[in-house]
mmCIF file of C-alpha atoms (C1' of nucleotides) in Angstrom:
data_model
loop_
_atom_site.group_PDB
_atom_site.id
_atom_site.type_symbol
_atom_site.label_atom_id
_atom_site.label_comp_id
_atom_site.label_asym_id
_atom_site.label_seq_id
_atom_site.Cartn_x
_atom_site.Cartn_y
_atom_site.Cartn_z
ATOM 1 C CA MET A 1 70.017 -113.930 -10.813
ATOM 2 C CA PHE A 2 67.464 -116.540 -10.048
ATOM 3 C CA PHE A 3 68.558 -120.076 -10.679
ATOM 4 C CA LEU A 4 66.098 -122.364 -8.982
ATOM 5 C CA LYS A 5 66.696 -125.360 -11.186
ATOM 6 C CA GLU A 6 63.649 -127.494 -10.667
ATOM 7 C CA LEU A 7 60.734 -125.168 -10.705
ATOM 8 C CA PRO A 8 57.887 -126.191 -8.450
ATOM 9 C CA THR A 9 55.603 -128.701 -10.054
ATOM 10 C CA ARG A 10 52.040 -127.781 -10.757
ATOM 11 C CA GLN A 11 51.002 -129.958 -7.855
ATOM 12 C CA MET A 12 53.307 -128.229 -5.412
ATOM 13 C CA LEU A 13 51.918 -124.895 -6.454
ATOM 14 C CA GLU A 14 48.400 -126.186 -5.949
ATOM 15 C CA THR A 15 49.366 -127.270 -2.474
ATOM 16 C CA TYR A 16 50.783 -123.849 -1.662
ATOM 17 C CA SER A 17 47.712 -122.392 -3.279
ATOM 18 C CA GLU A 18 45.515 -124.148 -0.743
ATOM 19 C CA ARG A 19 47.656 -122.899 2.113
ATOM 20 C CA TYR A 20 47.768 -119.342 0.721
ATOM 21 C CA PRO A 21 44.368 -118.618 -0.773
ATOM 22 C CA GLY A 22 45.349 -115.278 -2.317
ATOM 23 C CA MET A 23 47.941 -116.861 -4.567
ATOM 24 C CA ASN A 24 47.503 -117.359 -8.289
ATOM 25 C CA ALA A 25 49.275 -120.623 -9.107
ATOM 26 C CA GLU A 26 49.417 -119.956 -12.830
ATOM 27 C CA ALA A 27 50.894 -116.477 -12.436
ATOM 28 C CA VAL A 28 53.522 -117.799 -10.051
ATOM 29 C CA ALA A 29 54.466 -120.618 -12.401
ATOM 30 C CA GLU A 30 54.810 -118.195 -15.284
ATOM 31 C CA ALA A 31 56.838 -115.736 -13.204
ATOM 32 C CA LEU A 32 59.261 -118.429 -12.112
ATOM 33 C CA ARG A 33 59.765 -119.536 -15.710
ATOM 34 C CA LEU A 34 60.421 -115.927 -16.648
ATOM 35 C CA LEU A 35 63.004 -115.521 -13.899
ATOM 36 C CA ARG A 36 64.753 -118.782 -14.621
ATOM 37 C CA ARG A 37 64.877 -118.255 -18.349
ATOM 38 C CA GLY A 38 66.082 -114.682 -18.044
ATOM 39 C CA SER A 39 68.781 -115.705 -15.590
ATOM 40 C CA LEU A 40 70.029 -118.458 -17.854
ATOM 41 C CA LEU A 41 70.315 -116.143 -20.821
ATOM 42 C CA MET A 42 72.049 -113.582 -18.645
ATOM 43 C CA ARG A 43 74.507 -116.211 -17.514
ATOM 44 C CA GLU A 44 75.372 -117.087 -21.102
ATOM 45 C CA LEU A 45 75.853 -113.453 -22.006
ATOM 46 C CA ASP A 46 77.965 -112.851 -18.913
ATOM 47 C CA ALA A 47 80.200 -115.743 -19.869
ATOM 48 C CA TYR A 48 80.572 -114.319 -23.349
ATOM 49 C CA PHE A 49 81.623 -110.913 -22.068
ATOM 50 C CA THR A 50 83.887 -112.313 -19.383
ATOM 51 C CA GLY A 51 85.631 -114.231 -22.131
ATOM 52 C CA HIS A 52 86.305 -110.920 -23.845
ATOM 53 C CA THR A 53 87.581 -109.003 -20.822
ATOM 54 C CA LEU A 54 84.285 -107.194 -20.487
ATOM 55 C CA SER A 55 81.007 -107.430 -18.629
ATOM 56 C CA GLN A 56 77.369 -107.035 -19.462
ATOM 57 C CA THR A 57 77.381 -103.560 -17.941
ATOM 58 C CA ARG A 58 80.514 -102.425 -19.741
ATOM 59 C CA PHE A 59 79.044 -103.635 -22.986
ATOM 60 C CA LEU A 60 75.756 -101.852 -22.355
ATOM 61 C CA VAL A 61 77.526 -98.618 -21.509
ATOM 62 C CA MET A 62 79.206 -98.748 -24.890
ATOM 63 C CA ILE A 63 75.935 -99.641 -26.595
ATOM 64 C CA VAL A 64 73.982 -96.702 -25.225
ATOM 65 C CA ILE A 65 76.680 -94.288 -26.303
ATOM 66 C CA ASP A 66 76.902 -95.900 -29.712
ATOM 67 C CA ARG A 67 73.214 -95.805 -30.330
ATOM 68 C CA GLU A 68 72.827 -92.076 -29.796
ATOM 69 C CA LEU A 69 71.871 -90.755 -33.185
ATOM 70 C CA GLU A 70 72.364 -87.031 -32.824
ATOM 71 C CA ARG A 71 75.196 -86.982 -30.324
ATOM 72 C CA LYS A 72 78.575 -88.536 -29.927
ATOM 73 C CA SER A 73 78.792 -88.308 -26.159
ATOM 74 C CA LEU A 74 76.766 -88.855 -23.011
ATOM 75 C CA LEU A 75 77.177 -87.663 -19.450
ATOM 76 C CA ALA A 76 77.641 -90.243 -16.730
ATOM 77 C CA SER A 77 74.268 -89.334 -15.315
ATOM 78 C CA GLU A 78 72.621 -89.909 -18.685
ATOM 79 C CA ILE A 79 74.203 -93.327 -18.929
ATOM 80 C CA ALA A 80 72.973 -94.178 -15.444
ATOM 81 C CA ASP A 81 69.469 -93.103 -16.467
ATOM 82 C CA ARG A 82 69.402 -95.102 -19.660
ATOM 83 C CA LEU A 83 70.734 -98.256 -18.041
ATOM 84 C CA ASP A 84 68.890 -97.869 -14.772
ATOM 85 C CA ILE A 85 72.055 -98.470 -12.774
ATOM 86 C CA SER A 86 73.506 -96.401 -9.944
ATOM 87 C CA ARG A 87 75.918 -93.603 -10.647
ATOM 88 C CA PRO A 88 78.833 -95.074 -8.759
ATOM 89 C CA VAL A 89 78.660 -98.057 -11.079
ATOM 90 C CA VAL A 90 78.892 -95.729 -14.048
ATOM 91 C CA THR A 91 81.884 -93.964 -12.516
ATOM 92 C CA GLU A 92 83.677 -97.247 -12.004
ATOM 93 C CA THR A 93 82.708 -98.685 -15.383
ATOM 94 C CA VAL A 94 83.783 -95.598 -17.284
ATOM 95 C CA LYS A 95 87.065 -95.572 -15.414
ATOM 96 C CA ALA A 96 87.757 -99.176 -16.361
ATOM 97 C CA LEU A 97 86.740 -98.725 -19.982
ATOM 98 C CA SER A 98 88.819 -95.573 -20.263
ATOM 99 C CA GLN A 99 91.863 -97.354 -18.921
ATOM 100 C CA ALA A 100 91.234 -100.046 -21.501
ATOM 101 C CA GLY A 101 91.180 -97.364 -24.192
ATOM 102 C CA LEU A 102 87.574 -97.999 -25.185
ATOM 103 C CA LEU A 103 86.067 -94.779 -23.872
ATOM 104 C CA SER A 104 87.329 -91.277 -23.392
ATOM 105 C CA SER A 105 85.869 -88.603 -21.182
ATOM 106 C CA ILE A 106 86.526 -84.894 -21.449
ATOM 107 C CA PRO A 107 85.272 -82.104 -19.202
ATOM 108 C CA ASP A 108 82.059 -80.578 -20.470
ATOM 109 C CA PRO A 109 82.895 -77.048 -21.634
ATOM 110 C CA GLU A 110 79.396 -75.886 -20.706
ATOM 111 C CA ASP A 111 79.156 -77.438 -17.243
ATOM 112 C CA GLY A 112 82.127 -77.579 -14.959
ATOM 113 C CA ARG A 113 80.723 -80.535 -13.053
ATOM 114 C CA ALA A 114 80.103 -82.800 -15.999
ATOM 115 C CA LYS A 115 82.165 -85.009 -18.263
ATOM 116 C CA ARG A 116 81.388 -85.984 -21.807
ATOM 117 C CA ILE A 117 81.943 -89.646 -22.404
ATOM 118 C CA THR A 118 82.546 -90.929 -25.910
ATOM 119 C CA LEU A 119 83.559 -94.149 -27.601
ATOM 120 C CA THR A 120 87.106 -94.156 -28.893
ATOM 121 C CA PRO A 121 87.704 -95.577 -32.373
ATOM 122 C CA ASN A 122 89.071 -98.634 -30.638
ATOM 123 C CA GLY A 123 85.913 -98.807 -28.520
ATOM 124 C CA GLN A 124 83.788 -98.693 -31.642
ATOM 125 C CA ALA A 125 85.850 -101.436 -33.209
ATOM 126 C CA VAL A 126 85.586 -103.649 -30.127
ATOM 127 C CA LEU A 127 81.849 -103.089 -29.939
ATOM 128 C CA ALA A 128 81.450 -103.960 -33.606
ATOM 129 C CA SER A 129 83.497 -107.106 -33.125
ATOM 130 C CA LEU A 130 81.365 -108.227 -30.179
ATOM 131 C CA LEU A 131 77.917 -107.683 -31.626
ATOM 132 C CA PRO A 132 77.787 -110.651 -34.000
ATOM 133 C CA GLY A 133 78.649 -113.087 -31.212
ATOM 134 C CA TYR A 134 76.172 -111.393 -28.912
ATOM 135 C CA PHE A 135 73.368 -111.694 -31.430
ATOM 136 C CA ALA A 136 74.327 -115.284 -32.161
ATOM 137 C CA ILE A 137 74.068 -116.264 -28.488
ATOM 138 C CA ILE A 138 70.664 -114.648 -28.245
ATOM 139 C CA ALA A 139 69.378 -116.202 -31.445
ATOM 140 C CA ASP A 140 70.606 -119.617 -30.385
ATOM 141 C CA PHE A 141 69.087 -119.276 -26.933
ATOM 142 C CA MET A 142 65.718 -118.106 -28.178
ATOM 143 C CA ALA A 143 65.583 -120.917 -30.713
ATOM 144 C CA ARG A 144 65.881 -123.538 -27.978
ATOM 145 C CA PRO A 145 62.623 -124.765 -26.472
ATOM 146 C CA ALA A 146 62.029 -123.070 -23.126
ATOM 147 C CA ASP A 147 62.220 -126.296 -21.176
ATOM 148 C CA ARG A 148 65.579 -127.188 -22.672
ATOM 149 C CA THR A 149 67.135 -123.837 -22.041
ATOM 150 C CA GLY A 150 69.115 -124.959 -19.047
ATOM 151 C CA MET B 1 70.545 -107.865 -13.671
ATOM 152 C CA PHE B 2 69.868 -106.274 -16.982
ATOM 153 C CA PHE B 3 68.322 -102.865 -16.834
ATOM 154 C CA LEU B 4 68.547 -101.245 -20.211
ATOM 155 C CA LYS B 5 65.581 -98.952 -19.800
ATOM 156 C CA GLU B 6 64.723 -97.972 -23.318
ATOM 157 C CA LEU B 7 64.951 -101.108 -25.354
ATOM 158 C CA PRO B 8 66.098 -100.595 -28.910
ATOM 159 C CA THR B 9 63.308 -99.612 -31.233
ATOM 160 C CA ARG B 10 62.319 -101.891 -34.015
ATOM 161 C CA GLN B 11 64.022 -99.537 -36.413
ATOM 162 C CA MET B 12 67.314 -99.602 -34.563
ATOM 163 C CA LEU B 13 67.282 -103.352 -34.592
ATOM 164 C CA GLU B 14 66.622 -103.321 -38.326
ATOM 165 C CA THR B 15 69.606 -101.061 -38.750
ATOM 166 C CA TYR B 16 71.816 -103.392 -36.750
ATOM 167 C CA SER B 17 70.291 -106.234 -38.685
ATOM 168 C CA GLU B 18 71.588 -104.765 -41.927
ATOM 169 C CA ARG B 19 75.039 -104.344 -40.471
ATOM 170 C CA TYR B 20 75.044 -107.842 -38.970
ATOM 171 C CA PRO B 21 73.315 -110.121 -41.436
ATOM 172 C CA GLY B 22 73.258 -113.161 -39.190
ATOM 173 C CA MET B 23 71.134 -111.445 -36.577
ATOM 174 C CA ASN B 24 67.465 -112.167 -36.024
ATOM 175 C CA ALA B 25 65.899 -108.843 -35.054
ATOM 176 C CA GLU B 26 62.740 -110.397 -33.684
ATOM 177 C CA ALA B 27 64.606 -112.887 -31.469
ATOM 178 C CA VAL B 28 66.802 -110.107 -30.116
ATOM 179 C CA ALA B 29 63.815 -107.903 -29.345
ATOM 180 C CA GLU B 30 62.097 -110.745 -27.531
ATOM 181 C CA ALA B 31 65.243 -111.637 -25.593
ATOM 182 C CA LEU B 32 65.716 -108.071 -24.444
ATOM 183 C CA ARG B 33 62.122 -107.894 -23.262
ATOM 184 C CA LEU B 34 62.652 -111.145 -21.380
ATOM 185 C CA LEU B 35 65.795 -109.825 -19.695
ATOM 186 C CA ARG B 36 64.263 -106.497 -18.809
ATOM 187 C CA ARG B 37 61.074 -107.967 -17.448
ATOM 188 C CA GLY B 38 62.859 -110.632 -15.454
ATOM 189 C CA SER B 39 65.227 -108.083 -13.996
ATOM 190 C CA LEU B 40 62.408 -105.810 -12.929
ATOM 191 C CA LEU B 41 60.564 -108.589 -11.171
ATOM 192 C CA MET B 42 63.773 -109.683 -9.518
ATOM 193 C CA ARG B 43 64.335 -106.143 -8.326
ATOM 194 C CA GLU B 44 60.895 -106.043 -6.719
ATOM 195 C CA LEU B 45 61.427 -109.367 -5.018
ATOM 196 C CA ASP B 46 64.872 -108.313 -3.815
ATOM 197 C CA ALA B 47 63.382 -105.185 -2.288
ATOM 198 C CA TYR B 48 60.767 -107.289 -0.529
ATOM 199 C CA PHE B 49 63.344 -109.599 0.990
ATOM 200 C CA THR B 50 65.718 -106.808 1.903
ATOM 201 C CA GLY B 51 62.836 -105.243 3.790
ATOM 202 C CA HIS B 52 62.564 -108.455 5.786
ATOM 203 C CA THR B 53 66.263 -108.853 6.607
ATOM 204 C CA LEU B 54 66.602 -111.553 3.994
ATOM 205 C CA SER B 55 67.624 -111.972 0.375
ATOM 206 C CA GLN B 56 66.332 -113.844 -2.605
ATOM 207 C CA THR B 57 68.960 -116.523 -2.106
ATOM 208 C CA ARG B 58 68.301 -116.935 1.599
ATOM 209 C CA PHE B 59 64.621 -117.265 0.874
ATOM 210 C CA LEU B 60 65.234 -119.846 -1.846
ATOM 211 C CA VAL B 61 67.488 -121.880 0.401
ATOM 212 C CA MET B 62 64.650 -122.125 2.898
ATOM 213 C CA ILE B 63 62.179 -122.940 0.133
ATOM 214 C CA VAL B 64 64.122 -125.879 -1.264
ATOM 215 C CA ILE B 65 64.497 -127.395 2.189
ATOM 216 C CA ASP B 66 60.848 -126.831 2.949
ATOM 217 C CA ARG B 67 59.630 -128.386 -0.238
ATOM 218 C CA GLU B 68 61.390 -131.711 0.257
ATOM 219 C CA LEU B 69 58.598 -134.152 0.708
ATOM 220 C CA GLU B 70 60.328 -137.215 2.054
ATOM 221 C CA ARG B 71 63.164 -135.572 3.927
ATOM 222 C CA LYS B 72 63.589 -132.881 6.501
ATOM 223 C CA SER B 73 67.162 -131.953 5.668
ATOM 224 C CA LEU B 74 69.462 -131.297 2.739
ATOM 225 C CA LEU B 75 73.229 -131.229 2.393
ATOM 226 C CA ALA B 76 74.877 -127.998 1.364
ATOM 227 C CA SER B 77 75.880 -129.588 -1.910
ATOM 228 C CA GLU B 78 72.298 -130.596 -2.600
ATOM 229 C CA ILE B 79 71.147 -127.048 -1.992
ATOM 230 C CA ALA B 80 73.809 -125.755 -4.358
ATOM 231 C CA ASP B 81 72.619 -128.226 -6.979
ATOM 232 C CA ARG B 82 68.965 -127.349 -6.664
ATOM 233 C CA LEU B 83 69.552 -123.612 -6.752
ATOM 234 C CA ASP B 84 72.340 -123.722 -9.304
ATOM 235 C CA ILE B 85 74.542 -121.498 -7.161
ATOM 236 C CA SER B 86 78.129 -122.022 -6.068
ATOM 237 C CA ARG B 87 78.953 -123.877 -2.884
ATOM 238 C CA PRO B 88 80.689 -121.007 -1.165
ATOM 239 C CA VAL B 89 77.466 -119.060 -1.454
ATOM 240 C CA VAL B 90 75.627 -121.887 0.254
ATOM 241 C CA THR B 91 78.193 -121.973 3.029
ATOM 242 C CA GLU B 92 77.804 -118.268 3.648
ATOM 243 C CA THR B 93 74.022 -118.286 3.349
ATOM 244 C CA VAL B 94 73.597 -121.212 5.715
ATOM 245 C CA LYS B 95 75.914 -119.558 8.204
ATOM 246 C CA ALA B 96 73.885 -116.357 8.142
ATOM 247 C CA LEU B 97 70.543 -118.136 8.382
ATOM 248 C CA SER B 98 71.806 -120.301 11.216
ATOM 249 C CA GLN B 99 72.950 -117.269 13.151
ATOM 250 C CA ALA B 100 69.507 -115.802 12.601
ATOM 251 C CA GLY B 101 67.997 -118.955 14.050
ATOM 252 C CA LEU B 102 66.200 -119.939 10.854
ATOM 253 C CA LEU B 103 68.273 -122.987 9.959
ATOM 254 C CA SER B 104 70.197 -125.549 11.913
ATOM 255 C CA SER B 105 72.909 -127.822 10.658
ATOM 256 C CA ILE B 106 74.125 -130.999 12.313
ATOM 257 C CA PRO B 107 76.935 -133.327 11.244
ATOM 258 C CA ASP B 108 75.727 -136.153 9.065
ATOM 259 C CA PRO B 109 76.087 -139.369 11.093
ATOM 260 C CA GLU B 110 76.737 -141.347 7.932
ATOM 261 C CA ASP B 111 79.297 -139.069 6.293
ATOM 262 C CA GLY B 112 81.909 -137.267 8.330
ATOM 263 C CA ARG B 113 82.301 -134.577 5.669
ATOM 264 C CA ALA B 114 78.683 -133.591 5.390
ATOM 265 C CA LYS B 115 76.194 -131.527 7.351
ATOM 266 C CA ARG B 116 72.463 -131.916 7.411
ATOM 267 C CA ILE B 117 70.703 -128.620 7.117
ATOM 268 C CA THR B 118 67.143 -128.238 8.349
ATOM 269 C CA LEU B 119 64.623 -125.472 8.898
ATOM 270 C CA THR B 120 64.089 -124.572 12.532
ATOM 271 C CA PRO B 121 60.496 -124.063 13.707
ATOM 272 C CA ASN B 122 61.248 -120.367 13.637
ATOM 273 C CA GLY B 123 62.539 -120.716 10.088
ATOM 274 C CA GLN B 124 59.331 -122.443 9.067
ATOM 275 C CA ALA B 125 57.308 -119.684 10.666
ATOM 276 C CA VAL B 126 59.280 -116.950 8.930
ATOM 277 C CA LEU B 127 58.963 -118.726 5.608
ATOM 278 C CA ALA B 128 55.229 -119.086 6.055
ATOM 279 C CA SER B 129 54.928 -115.427 6.936
ATOM 280 C CA LEU B 130 56.829 -114.346 3.828
ATOM 281 C CA LEU B 131 55.056 -116.450 1.228
ATOM 282 C CA PRO B 132 51.795 -114.507 0.997
ATOM 283 C CA GLY B 133 53.629 -111.244 0.324
ATOM 284 C CA TYR B 134 55.895 -113.008 -2.144
ATOM 285 C CA PHE B 135 52.968 -114.409 -4.077
ATOM 286 C CA ALA B 136 51.204 -111.063 -3.969
ATOM 287 C CA ILE B 137 54.172 -109.272 -5.538
ATOM 288 C CA ILE B 138 54.347 -111.847 -8.290
ATOM 289 C CA ALA B 139 50.622 -111.803 -8.977
ATOM 290 C CA ASP B 140 50.605 -108.018 -9.076
ATOM 291 C CA PHE B 141 53.600 -107.918 -11.389
ATOM 292 C CA MET B 142 52.256 -110.496 -13.788
ATOM 293 C CA ALA B 143 48.909 -108.731 -13.946
ATOM 294 C CA ARG B 144 50.547 -105.531 -15.171
ATOM 295 C CA PRO B 145 50.889 -105.175 -18.940
ATOM 296 C CA ALA B 146 54.441 -105.986 -20.001
ATOM 297 C CA ASP B 147 55.125 -102.476 -21.255
ATOM 298 C CA ARG B 148 54.062 -100.915 -17.988
ATOM 299 C CA THR B 149 56.113 -103.188 -15.824
ATOM 300 C CA GLY B 150 58.861 -100.677 -15.194
ATOM 301 C "C1'" DT C 1 96.351 -152.163 4.189
ATOM 302 C "C1'" DT C 2 97.683 -148.290 1.326
ATOM 303 C "C1'" DC C 3 97.451 -144.940 -1.840
ATOM 304 C "C1'" DA C 4 95.064 -142.365 -5.634
ATOM 305 C "C1'" DT C 5 91.109 -140.080 -6.609
ATOM 306 C "C1'" DA C 6 86.605 -138.109 -5.665
ATOM 307 C "C1'" DT C 7 83.554 -135.476 -2.841
ATOM 308 C "C1'" DA C 8 81.739 -132.172 1.190
ATOM 309 C "C1'" DG C 9 82.666 -128.030 2.791
ATOM 310 C "C1'" DT C 10 85.406 -123.816 3.766
ATOM 311 C "C1'" DT C 11 88.605 -119.996 3.004
ATOM 312 C "C1'" DA C 12 90.719 -116.357 0.265
ATOM 313 C "C1'" DG C 13 90.474 -113.091 -3.083
ATOM 314 C "C1'" DC C 14 88.156 -110.732 -6.769
ATOM 315 C "C1'" DA C 15 84.173 -108.533 -9.360
ATOM 316 C "C1'" DT C 16 80.049 -105.998 -9.303
ATOM 317 C "C1'" DC C 17 76.282 -103.870 -7.516
ATOM 318 C "C1'" DC C 18 74.076 -100.890 -4.008
ATOM 319 C "C1'" DT C 19 73.169 -96.757 -0.538
ATOM 320 C "C1'" DA C 20 74.823 -92.878 2.015
ATOM 321 C "C1'" DA C 21 77.830 -89.304 2.397
ATOM 322 C "C1'" DT C 22 80.831 -85.915 0.243
ATOM 323 C "C1'" DC C 23 82.810 -82.451 -3.049
ATOM 324 C "C1'" DA C 24 82.285 -79.124 -6.630
ATOM 325 C "C1'" DT C 25 79.687 -76.393 -9.716
ATOM 326 C "C1'" DA C 26 75.124 -74.301 -11.288
ATOM 327 C "C1'" DG C 27 71.338 -71.505 -10.974
ATOM 328 C "C1'" DG C 28 67.789 -68.870 -8.927
ATOM 329 C "C1'" DA C 29 65.803 -65.886 -5.016
ATOM 330 C "C1'" DG C 30 66.612 -62.099 -2.522
ATOM 331 C "C1'" DC D 1 76.554 -60.234 -5.108
ATOM 332 C "C1'" DT D 2 75.247 -63.893 -1.673
ATOM 333 C "C1'" DC D 3 73.227 -67.772 -0.164
ATOM 334 C "C1'" DC D 4 70.241 -71.866 -0.670
ATOM 335 C "C1'" DT D 5 69.209 -75.644 -3.107
ATOM 336 C "C1'" DA D 6 69.812 -78.780 -6.992
ATOM 337 C "C1'" DT D 7 72.723 -81.538 -9.738
ATOM 338 C "C1'" DG D 8 77.132 -84.105 -11.687
ATOM 339 C "C1'" DA D 9 80.392 -87.005 -10.058
ATOM 340 C "C1'" DT D 10 83.124 -89.521 -6.700
ATOM 341 C "C1'" DT D 11 84.367 -91.957 -2.444
ATOM 342 C "C1'" DA D 12 83.485 -95.117 1.374
ATOM 343 C "C1'" DG D 13 81.530 -99.083 3.055
ATOM 344 C "C1'" DG D 14 78.708 -103.164 2.730
ATOM 345 C "C1'" DA D 15 76.197 -107.121 0.406
ATOM 346 C "C1'" DT D 16 76.393 -110.913 -2.683
ATOM 347 C "C1'" DG D 17 78.093 -113.574 -6.287
ATOM 348 C "C1'" DC D 18 82.065 -116.200 -8.445
ATOM 349 C "C1'" DT D 19 86.553 -119.210 -9.125
ATOM 350 C "C1'" DA D 20 90.568 -121.346 -7.289
ATOM 351 C "C1'" DA D 21 92.777 -123.418 -3.734
ATOM 352 C "C1'" DC D 22 92.561 -125.845 0.515
ATOM 353 C "C1'" DT D 23 91.144 -129.328 4.433
ATOM 354 C "C1'" DA D 24 88.965 -133.433 5.714
ATOM 355 C "C1'" DT D 25 86.680 -137.584 4.796
ATOM 356 C "C1'" DA D 26 85.245 -141.473 1.688
ATOM 357 C "C1'" DT D 27 85.919 -144.958 -1.622
ATOM 358 C "C1'" DG D 28 87.953 -148.260 -4.477
ATOM 359 C "C1'" DA D 29 91.903 -150.557 -6.782
ATOM 360 C "C1'" DA D 30 96.252 -152.739 -6.061
#
DNA sequence: TTCATATAGTTAGCATCCTAATCATAGGAG
DNA sequence: CTCCTATGATTAGGATGCTAACTATATGAA
């Protein structure tokens, strides 16, 4: 998260730019807007999931399983790959979601080390119930002018 | 952080769009690109600061003090406001930076509750030494095409 | 002056993420 | 078959963020 509220003014960046000749003031300004805007959207989504006893990561874990077309299950390592998060986080997230009855994991019959993780019917229902609100937050956020996003 | 690696294809979003009529597929696609790109840049910056015994937040705390034009010091609450982070985080960050000799905080003579936090000369030097690399990472990142950012 | 309320900062406790180390199974070279 | 290495998953420990509750000081109304 990057929440610098008042981004540097153009003039401040020019000043830095004189001190640090290699720097590209326009690229920096654009990057800071990107970071700020992304963080604000993330904060809104986090609040949404927290309000539903979930988290961004737990939601995304369910999403990547749900969106598999030819398979019903993923291995923990596959989830970690698709989400670009560390494996311990997957372990912990799957444990929590399983306890909540949203996922189930069964030993892989073809690989004694692996577990196949699937959405339970309840998990599918919860995911389906969350998506409209998720899309609504995004649509609302993207419709706001960038400088009014915060 | 939001690290969904393979963003949904246009077709998948269309499919969701049929299931969830309120959703704006284009806005969602753009939002996901924003989140992914922002997260990747943040990850690169985090790695940079970690490699210099710092963190994004510690760096930003120094930045907002440094960029005050008319004042040399800020209160913890002012830092929290400018960075949009919680006060306990400021407390902890200032403590760590003070122990590292980069900040100093003295009791405010006009308000017995407050502390005035300033950059030490060493803090200014460290900040100055970090900025070129910081700007270089940003410039490099922004120069890469968006679909090759990861 | 006195008390209620607001504000500055800290502490405590929780959530979430990471890396490094560990355990168990797979799979291939010999 | 046996051993070495690779891979799936977990555990342990640390960093960083948050909210809620607390302490101390300030401020203003009665």
